[in-house]
Amino acid sequence: MGKSLCVPPRPGELCAPIRLRLPGDHSTQQLTSRHRVTGVETDGGAVVVRVEITDPATSRPIDVRFDVVPPGERPTARSVLLGTADLAAGPAEVYGTYLGVVADEN
């Protein structure tokens, strides 16, 4: 059972699985508005978020923030717990927060 920070994919909609290696404890990434976070894992000491995204041609891009924090330190009331990770520094919780639609650049 996955979690979406914006809108889940439609039933039966094709999705591409991607792995987002988070560059730090707090990072902003772009996803398609219709997506599903399917898990959190560690890879070489870094946190990786597994996401299924819909076709970018049919789904608007959105900005999301990922936070890797000590257990019990929820970043904001809107943040969604995506999973946990065992890091060298100890256990951590990984949260995602929807920030909004990517602004058009003129």
Coordinates of C-alpha atoms in Angstrom, one line a residue, residues 2-99:
G2 CA 1.7 3.2 -1.2
K3 CA 1.2 6.8 -0.1
S4 CA 0.7 9.9 -2.2
L5 CA 1.7 13.4 -1.2
C6 CA -0.7 14.9 -3.8
V7 CA -3.0 12.6 -5.9
P8 CA -2.6 8.8 -6.3
P9 CA -2.5 7.3 -9.7
R10 CA -5.8 6.3 -11.3
P11 CA -6.7 2.6 -11.0
G12 CA -4.9 0.6 -13.7
E13 CA -2.8 3.6 -14.7
L14 CA 0.7 2.7 -15.9
C15 CA 3.5 4.0 -13.6
A16 CA 7.2 4.0 -13.9
P17 CA 9.2 3.0 -10.8
I18 CA 12.0 5.4 -9.8
R19 CA 14.4 5.6 -6.9
L20 CA 15.2 9.0 -5.4
R21 CA 18.5 9.0 -3.6
L22 CA 18.1 11.9 -1.1
P23 CA 21.2 14.2 -1.1
G24 CA 20.8 15.2 2.5
D25 CA 18.4 15.3 5.5
H26 CA 16.3 18.0 3.9
S27 CA 15.8 18.1 0.1
T28 CA 13.3 19.3 -2.5
Q29 CA 12.4 17.1 -5.5
Q30 CA 10.0 17.3 -8.4
L31 CA 7.5 14.5 -9.0
T32 CA 4.4 14.1 -11.1
S33 CA 1.3 15.1 -9.3
R34 CA 0.0 11.6 -9.6
H35 CA 2.5 9.3 -7.8
R36 CA 2.7 6.7 -5.2
V37 CA 5.6 6.3 -2.7
T38 CA 6.1 2.6 -2.3
G39 CA 9.0 2.4 0.2
V40 CA 12.1 3.8 1.9
E41 CA 15.4 2.1 2.1
T42 CA 19.1 2.8 2.7
D43 CA 21.8 2.4 0.1
G44 CA 25.4 2.9 1.1
G45 CA 24.4 5.1 4.0
A46 CA 22.0 7.3 2.0
V47 CA 18.2 7.2 2.1
V48 CA 16.4 6.2 -1.0
V49 CA 12.7 6.7 -1.6
R50 CA 11.0 4.4 -4.0
V51 CA 8.3 6.1 -6.1
E52 CA 6.0 5.1 -8.9
I53 CA 5.2 8.1 -11.2
T54 CA 2.7 8.5 -14.0
D55 CA 3.5 9.8 -17.4
P56 CA 4.9 13.4 -17.0
A57 CA 3.0 14.4 -20.2
T58 CA -0.3 13.7 -18.5
S59 CA 0.4 14.8 -14.9
R60 CA 1.6 18.2 -13.7
P61 CA 5.0 18.5 -12.0
I62 CA 4.9 19.3 -8.3
D63 CA 7.5 20.1 -5.7
V64 CA 7.8 17.9 -2.6
R65 CA 10.2 18.1 0.3
F66 CA 11.7 15.1 1.9
D67 CA 12.9 15.2 5.5
V68 CA 15.0 12.6 7.3
V69 CA 14.6 13.3 11.0
P70 CA 15.0 11.5 14.4
P71 CA 12.0 9.5 15.5
G72 CA 9.2 11.6 16.8
E73 CA 10.3 14.9 15.1
R74 CA 7.6 15.4 12.5
P75 CA 8.7 18.4 10.4
T76 CA 5.2 20.0 9.9
A77 CA 1.6 19.1 10.5
R78 CA 1.2 18.5 6.7
S79 CA 4.1 16.1 6.5
V80 CA 3.4 12.4 5.8
L81 CA 5.5 9.6 7.3
L82 CA 6.8 7.6 4.4
G83 CA 8.9 5.1 6.3
T84 CA 11.9 4.5 8.5
A85 CA 15.6 4.1 7.8
D86 CA 18.4 2.6 9.9
L87 CA 21.4 4.9 9.4
A88 CA 24.8 4.8 10.9
A89 CA 23.8 7.7 13.2
G90 CA 20.7 5.7 14.4
P91 CA 17.1 5.2 13.4
A92 CA 15.4 7.9 11.4
E93 CA 11.9 8.7 10.1
V94 CA 11.4 9.9 6.5
Y95 CA 8.7 12.4 5.8
G96 CA 7.3 13.9 2.6
T97 CA 5.5 17.2 2.3
Y98 CA 3.6 18.5 -0.7
L99 CA 4.8 22.1 -1.5

